[in-house]
Amino acid sequence: MWISVVVAAGTLLALIAISLLIPPLLPLVLCGAGFISARIYNGQAVQPLTAAGGARLGWMTGFWMFLAFAIMCAVTALAVNSPEIWEQAKSVYAQLPQASKLANLSPHDFLMQLLVEVPLFFFLVTLLPGLGGMLGAKLSRKRP
């Protein structure tokens, strides 16, 4: 029972890592996170999961992912305040073609951009797993 949960979590982490390298896969991976959470819950629950319950479970999965993202943003905000770390980050950003525009920003502009993106990311990372959880609950119902 726990082995399947560990395998599913490991697979999900691998997919998230791949989706960060290939950004168009991120919505699919987020829906998959909600789908997998609903399937795991349905496999262990006595009563079947409704579509609304699957959406709620997927939303909570997304919420926990958002909390991890928010903690990383807070650590980044603290680290960027150091001039040495900001210079190191700028050199890394200059090497990455996707992030080269970040190398031209000041630390204040970088933090403002991060602050503006957090609410958008919240809606993205909670809505899509909710839809995936709803789909997972619908598809994993036991037929009478």
PDB file of N, CA and C in Angstrom, residues 1-7:
ATOM      1  N   MET A   1       0.833  -1.183   0.000  1.00  0.00           N
ATOM      2  CA  MET A   1       0.000   0.000   0.000  1.00  0.00           C
ATOM      3  C   MET A   1       0.880   1.249   0.000  1.00  0.00           C
ATOM      4  N   TRP A   2       1.841   1.348   0.925  1.00  0.00           N
ATOM      5  CA  TRP A   2       2.692   2.534   0.990  1.00  0.00           C
ATOM      6  C   TRP A   2       3.660   2.586  -0.177  1.00  0.00           C
ATOM      7  N   ILE A   3       3.992   1.417  -0.708  1.00  0.00           N
ATOM      8  CA  ILE A   3       4.914   1.388  -1.843  1.00  0.00           C
ATOM      9  C   ILE A   3       4.311   2.131  -3.029  1.00  0.00           C
ATOM     10  N   SER A   4       3.014   1.932  -3.277  1.00  0.00           N
ATOM     11  CA  SER A   4       2.379   2.619  -4.407  1.00  0.00           C
ATOM     12  C   SER A   4       2.360   4.129  -4.196  1.00  0.00           C
ATOM     13  N   VAL A   5       2.189   4.566  -2.957  1.00  0.00           N
ATOM     14  CA  VAL A   5       2.201   6.002  -2.663  1.00  0.00           C
ATOM     15  C   VAL A   5       3.595   6.576  -2.902  1.00  0.00           C
ATOM     16  N   VAL A   6       4.623   5.862  -2.469  1.00  0.00           N
ATOM     17  CA  VAL A   6       5.997   6.328  -2.654  1.00  0.00           C
ATOM     18  C   VAL A   6       6.356   6.366  -4.140  1.00  0.00           C
ATOM     19  N   VAL A   7       5.954   5.336  -4.877  1.00  0.00           N
ATOM     20  CA  VAL A   7       6.227   5.309  -6.317  1.00  0.00           C
ATOM     21  C   VAL A   7       5.500   6.452  -7.017  1.00  0.00           C
TER      22      VAL A   7
END
